[in-house]
């Protein structure tokens, strides 16, 4: 008997349905990562709230006969950068697939964006096996059937933790003496936030992203502080290493460390201002932040990062410090209609 499905808004304060969505998300994640460890339910709920830097909408697909959540979707878009593409998440319980639920969710969640919103693009991501042909993978075929197109492909890389200290020390490059490296936890000092915001804005715009574009506008101090606050609300710590030249940040790299030591750390961006590239600052900052994590005796099992296949420079740096291929991250885009 076919379930009668109700598509309804998801209230982040609705603990029962939020937990059901998190269980679906965990099942989906374990399809590509059997050892995936979810965060706590409050951290998951934080990612659904429309506060801070982002406006968010969420939907659930509910079996009205059993009150079982069969799938969920979220739309997220930036208050500060309204021209940036809008991010879509769609996940369906593996036991409920084949009923058109994902197709309905992706269509209905996009319809919740205000028609006058400046951005005209939506993007979404999906993990694929490391050796899969992204162009013919079933996820891509489903996306194409819904009107999305494959836009970009990243390598998801992992570094088992901890690495050998001697291996990191051997990689430390010699950088010009007028650059200094500094590491901070949960935010750089106020005097460095403006210049760090410039570098982060440039990274957003210049990081390979297919044929979609992100704003090059600098992050404001308020945006940066909201960014850190959401990381903390998700039960994680942000560590950042910055390269400073003449009192200004010209490069950065970051890592988020979940409070739950069973969960993976994530690279939180890496970038160097164009005028300062070619000085090995990327490799220097990567090795420096790894040494800082070793000094903090971080116990999480690995660090994960996503690097575009058409960014050979960052792929080379990540592989030099020990990252290896784990899977692929496919990016899809669809225009407003």
Coordinates of C-alpha atoms in Angstrom, one line a residue, residues 95-277:
X95 CA 13.8 2.4 3.0
X96 CA 11.5 5.0 1.5
X97 CA 13.2 5.7 -1.8
X98 CA 11.5 5.1 -5.2
X99 CA 8.3 7.0 -4.3
X100 CA 9.3 10.4 -5.7
X101 CA 9.8 11.9 -2.2
X102 CA 13.2 13.3 -3.1
X103 CA 11.9 14.9 -6.2
X104 CA 9.0 16.5 -4.4
X105 CA 11.3 17.7 -1.5
X106 CA 13.8 19.4 -3.8
X107 CA 11.0 21.1 -5.7
X108 CA 9.0 22.2 -2.7
X109 CA 12.0 23.5 -0.7
X110 CA 13.2 25.7 -3.6
X111 CA 9.7 27.2 -3.8
X112 CA 10.1 28.6 -0.3
X113 CA 12.7 31.2 -1.4
X114 CA 11.1 34.6 -1.7
X115 CA 10.5 35.4 -5.4
X116 CA 12.2 38.8 -5.1
X117 CA 15.4 37.3 -3.6
X118 CA 18.4 38.5 -5.7
X119 CA 20.1 35.1 -6.2
X120 CA 19.0 33.1 -9.2
X121 CA 20.8 29.8 -8.5
X122 CA 20.5 26.9 -6.2
X123 CA 23.3 24.4 -5.5
X124 CA 23.5 21.0 -3.7
X125 CA 26.1 18.4 -3.0
X126 CA 26.3 14.7 -2.8
X127 CA 29.1 12.2 -1.8
X128 CA 30.0 9.7 -4.4
X129 CA 32.5 6.7 -4.3
X130 CA 36.1 7.7 -5.0
X131 CA 36.2 5.6 -8.2
X132 CA 32.8 6.4 -9.5
X133 CA 32.1 8.1 -12.8
X134 CA 30.3 11.2 -11.6
X135 CA 28.7 11.8 -14.9
X136 CA 26.8 8.5 -15.0
X137 CA 26.4 7.8 -11.2
X138 CA 22.7 7.2 -10.2
X139 CA 22.7 10.4 -8.1
X140 CA 23.7 12.4 -11.1
X141 CA 21.1 10.8 -13.2
X142 CA 18.4 11.5 -10.6
X143 CA 19.6 15.1 -10.3
X144 CA 19.4 15.5 -14.1
X145 CA 15.9 14.2 -14.2
X146 CA 14.9 16.9 -11.6
X147 CA 16.5 19.6 -13.8
X148 CA 19.9 19.9 -12.0
X149 CA 23.2 19.7 -13.8
X150 CA 26.6 18.5 -12.6
X151 CA 28.6 21.6 -11.9
X152 CA 31.8 20.7 -10.1
X153 CA 33.7 17.8 -8.5
X154 CA 35.8 17.8 -5.4
X155 CA 38.1 15.2 -3.9
X156 CA 37.2 14.5 -0.3
X157 CA 40.5 13.8 1.4
X158 CA 41.3 12.5 4.9
X159 CA 44.3 12.5 7.1
X160 CA 44.4 9.9 9.9
X161 CA 45.2 11.6 13.2
X162 CA 47.7 11.9 14.7
X163 CA 50.5 12.1 12.0
X164 CA 54.1 11.7 13.0
X165 CA 55.6 15.0 14.3
X166 CA 58.9 14.3 12.5
X167 CA 57.0 14.0 9.2
X168 CA 55.4 17.4 9.7
X169 CA 58.7 19.0 10.8
X170 CA 60.3 17.8 7.6
X171 CA 57.7 19.6 5.5
X172 CA 58.0 23.0 7.1
X173 CA 59.0 25.4 4.3
X174 CA 61.2 28.4 4.5
X175 CA 59.1 31.6 4.1
X176 CA 60.3 35.2 3.6
X177 CA 61.2 36.7 7.0
X178 CA 58.6 39.6 6.7
X179 CA 55.8 37.0 7.1
X180 CA 54.8 35.7 10.5
X181 CA 52.5 32.9 11.4
X182 CA 50.1 33.0 14.4
X183 CA 47.5 30.5 15.6
X184 CA 44.3 31.5 17.5
X185 CA 41.3 29.6 19.0
X186 CA 37.7 30.6 18.4
X187 CA 38.6 33.9 16.7
X188 CA 41.5 36.1 15.8
X189 CA 42.1 39.4 17.7
X190 CA 40.0 42.3 16.8
X191 CA 42.9 44.1 15.1
X192 CA 43.2 41.3 12.5
X193 CA 39.5 40.7 11.8
X194 CA 39.1 43.2 9.0
X195 CA 42.1 41.9 7.0
X196 CA 41.1 38.3 7.6
X197 CA 37.6 39.2 6.3
X198 CA 39.2 40.4 3.1
X199 CA 41.1 37.1 2.6
X200 CA 38.1 35.0 3.4
X201 CA 35.9 37.0 1.0
X202 CA 38.5 36.5 -1.8
X203 CA 38.7 32.7 -1.0
X204 CA 34.9 32.4 -1.3
X205 CA 35.0 34.1 -4.8
X206 CA 38.2 32.4 -6.2
X207 CA 37.8 28.9 -4.9
X208 CA 37.0 26.7 -8.0
X209 CA 33.2 26.3 -8.1
X210 CA 32.3 25.5 -11.7
X211 CA 30.1 28.1 -13.3
X212 CA 28.6 29.5 -10.2
X213 CA 29.9 32.6 -8.5
X214 CA 30.2 33.7 -4.9
X215 CA 30.7 37.2 -3.7
X216 CA 34.2 38.6 -3.3
X217 CA 33.0 41.1 -0.7
X218 CA 35.0 40.9 2.5
X219 CA 33.5 39.2 5.6
X220 CA 32.4 41.9 8.1
X221 CA 33.4 41.5 11.7
X222 CA 29.8 40.7 12.6
X223 CA 29.6 38.0 10.0
X224 CA 32.9 36.5 11.2
X225 CA 31.7 36.5 14.9
X226 CA 28.4 34.9 13.9
X227 CA 30.3 32.3 12.0
X228 CA 32.3 31.4 15.1
X229 CA 29.3 31.4 17.3
X230 CA 27.5 28.9 15.1
X231 CA 30.6 26.6 15.3
X232 CA 30.5 26.8 19.0
X233 CA 26.7 26.1 19.1
X234 CA 27.4 23.0 17.0
X235 CA 29.7 21.9 19.8
X236 CA 33.0 22.5 18.1
X237 CA 36.1 24.6 18.4
X238 CA 37.7 26.7 15.6
X239 CA 41.5 26.8 15.3
X240 CA 42.9 29.2 12.8
X241 CA 46.5 29.9 11.6
X242 CA 47.1 33.1 9.8
X243 CA 50.0 34.6 7.9
X244 CA 50.6 38.2 8.8
X245 CA 52.5 40.8 6.7
X246 CA 52.9 44.4 7.7
X247 CA 50.2 44.0 10.4
X248 CA 47.6 42.5 8.1
X249 CA 46.4 38.9 7.5
X250 CA 47.3 37.8 4.0
X251 CA 46.6 34.1 4.4
X252 CA 44.7 31.7 6.6
X253 CA 43.8 28.1 7.2
X254 CA 41.3 26.7 9.8
X255 CA 40.2 23.5 11.4
X256 CA 37.0 22.8 13.3
X257 CA 37.4 20.3 16.1
X258 CA 34.2 18.7 17.4
X259 CA 33.9 18.4 21.2
X260 CA 33.0 14.8 20.7
X261 CA 36.4 13.2 20.2
X262 CA 34.8 10.3 18.1
X263 CA 33.9 12.7 15.3
X264 CA 36.1 13.9 12.4
X265 CA 37.8 17.3 12.3
X266 CA 37.1 19.5 9.2
X267 CA 39.3 21.9 7.4
X268 CA 37.5 25.3 7.6
X269 CA 39.0 26.9 4.5
X270 CA 42.5 27.9 3.3
X271 CA 43.4 31.0 1.3
X272 CA 46.2 33.4 0.4
X273 CA 45.8 36.8 -1.1
X274 CA 46.8 36.8 -4.8
X275 CA 49.7 39.2 -4.3
X276 CA 51.3 37.0 -1.7
X277 CA 51.1 33.6 -3.5

